[in-house]
C-alpha positions as a Markdown table, in Angstrom:
| # | Residue | x | y | z |
|---|---|---|---|---|
| 1 | Met | -6.2 | -51.8 | 4.3 |
| 2 | Lys | -2.5 | -51.1 | 2.9 |
| 3 | Ser | -3.9 | -51.4 | -0.7 |
| 4 | Tyr | -6.7 | -48.9 | 0.2 |
| 5 | Gln | -4.0 | -46.2 | 1.9 |
| 6 | Lys | -1.8 | -46.7 | -1.5 |
| 7 | Leu | -5.0 | -46.2 | -3.7 |
| 8 | Thr | -6.0 | -42.7 | -1.7 |
| 9 | Leu | -2.2 | -41.6 | -1.8 |
| 10 | Leu | -2.1 | -42.4 | -5.5 |
| 11 | Leu | -5.3 | -40.4 | -5.9 |
| 12 | Ile | -4.2 | -37.5 | -3.8 |
| 13 | Val | -0.8 | -37.2 | -5.9 |
| 14 | Phe | -2.3 | -37.4 | -9.1 |
| 15 | Ser | -5.0 | -35.0 | -8.4 |
| 16 | Leu | -2.2 | -32.6 | -7.1 |
| 17 | Cys | -0.4 | -33.1 | -10.5 |
| 18 | Ser | -3.2 | -32.2 | -12.7 |
| 19 | Ala | -4.1 | -29.3 | -10.9 |
| 20 | Cys | -1.0 | -27.5 | -12.2 |
| 21 | Ala | -1.5 | -28.6 | -15.6 |
| 22 | Asn | -3.4 | -25.6 | -16.8 |
| 23 | Met | -0.9 | -22.9 | -15.9 |
| 24 | Gly | -0.9 | -20.1 | -18.5 |
| 25 | Ala | -3.0 | -18.1 | -21.1 |
| 26 | Lys | -3.9 | -20.0 | -24.1 |
| 27 | Pro | -3.1 | -17.9 | -27.4 |
| 28 | Trp | -6.8 | -17.2 | -27.8 |
| 29 | Glu | -7.0 | -15.7 | -24.5 |
| 30 | His | -4.3 | -13.2 | -25.2 |
| 31 | Asp | -6.7 | -10.7 | -26.6 |
| 32 | Leu | -8.5 | -10.0 | -23.1 |
| 33 | Leu | -5.4 | -9.6 | -21.3 |
| 34 | Ala | -3.9 | -7.1 | -23.8 |
| 35 | Glu | -6.9 | -4.8 | -22.8 |
| 36 | Lys | -6.3 | -1.4 | -21.5 |
| 37 | Ser | -8.4 | -2.3 | -18.3 |
| 38 | Met | -6.4 | -5.1 | -17.7 |
| 39 | Ser | -2.6 | -3.3 | -17.2 |
| 40 | Val | -1.1 | -2.7 | -13.8 |
| 41 | Asp | -1.6 | 1.0 | -14.8 |
| 42 | Pro | -4.5 | 1.6 | -16.8 |
| 43 | Asn | -3.7 | 5.7 | -16.9 |
| 44 | Pro | -0.2 | 6.4 | -16.6 |
| 45 | Ile | -0.4 | 10.2 | -17.1 |
| 46 | Gln | -2.9 | 10.4 | -14.3 |
| 47 | Ser | -0.8 | 8.3 | -11.9 |
| 48 | Ser | 2.1 | 10.7 | -12.9 |
| 49 | Phe | 0.0 | 13.8 | -12.2 |
| 50 | Asp | -1.1 | 12.4 | -9.1 |
| 51 | Asp | 2.4 | 11.4 | -7.9 |
| 52 | His | 3.6 | 14.9 | -8.7 |
| 53 | Ile | 1.0 | 16.5 | -6.6 |
| 54 | Tyr | 1.5 | 13.8 | -3.7 |
| 55 | Phe | 5.3 | 14.4 | -3.6 |
| 56 | Ser | 4.9 | 18.2 | -3.9 |
| 57 | Lys | 2.7 | 18.3 | -1.1 |
| 58 | Glu | 5.2 | 15.9 | 1.2 |
| 59 | Ala | 8.1 | 17.6 | 0.1 |
| 60 | Ser | 9.7 | 13.9 | 0.0 |
| 61 | Ser | 10.7 | 11.7 | -3.0 |
| 62 | Gly | 11.6 | 8.1 | -2.9 |
| 63 | Gly | 8.2 | 6.5 | -3.1 |
| 64 | Arg | 4.9 | 6.3 | -1.2 |
| 65 | Ser | 6.5 | 3.5 | 1.2 |
| 66 | Tyr | 9.6 | 5.3 | 2.3 |
| 67 | Gly | 9.0 | 7.4 | 5.6 |
| 68 | Gly | 10.1 | 10.8 | 6.4 |
| 69 | Gly | 9.8 | 14.2 | 4.7 |
| 70 | Gly | 7.5 | 16.9 | 4.7 |
| 71 | Cys | 6.8 | 19.7 | 7.1 |
| 72 | Gly | 4.2 | 17.6 | 9.0 |
| 73 | Cys | 1.3 | 20.5 | 8.5 |
| 74 | Asn | -1.9 | 19.2 | 7.5 |
């Protein structure tokens, strides 16, 4: 019975170790990750304009996650 438990534990350890073996992109996969649609902000100019309009309407600055600012009228 103990050998069965050791074998099971060994298989679990090997499977967990092999799960992390394929981390990262291969050199031939970098072209897909470099596409404009894969960037965090694919259109930074449009985002800049949207942020400007948002902060102008809210009369606040510091980002969307900060509370306060603005007149409160909708």
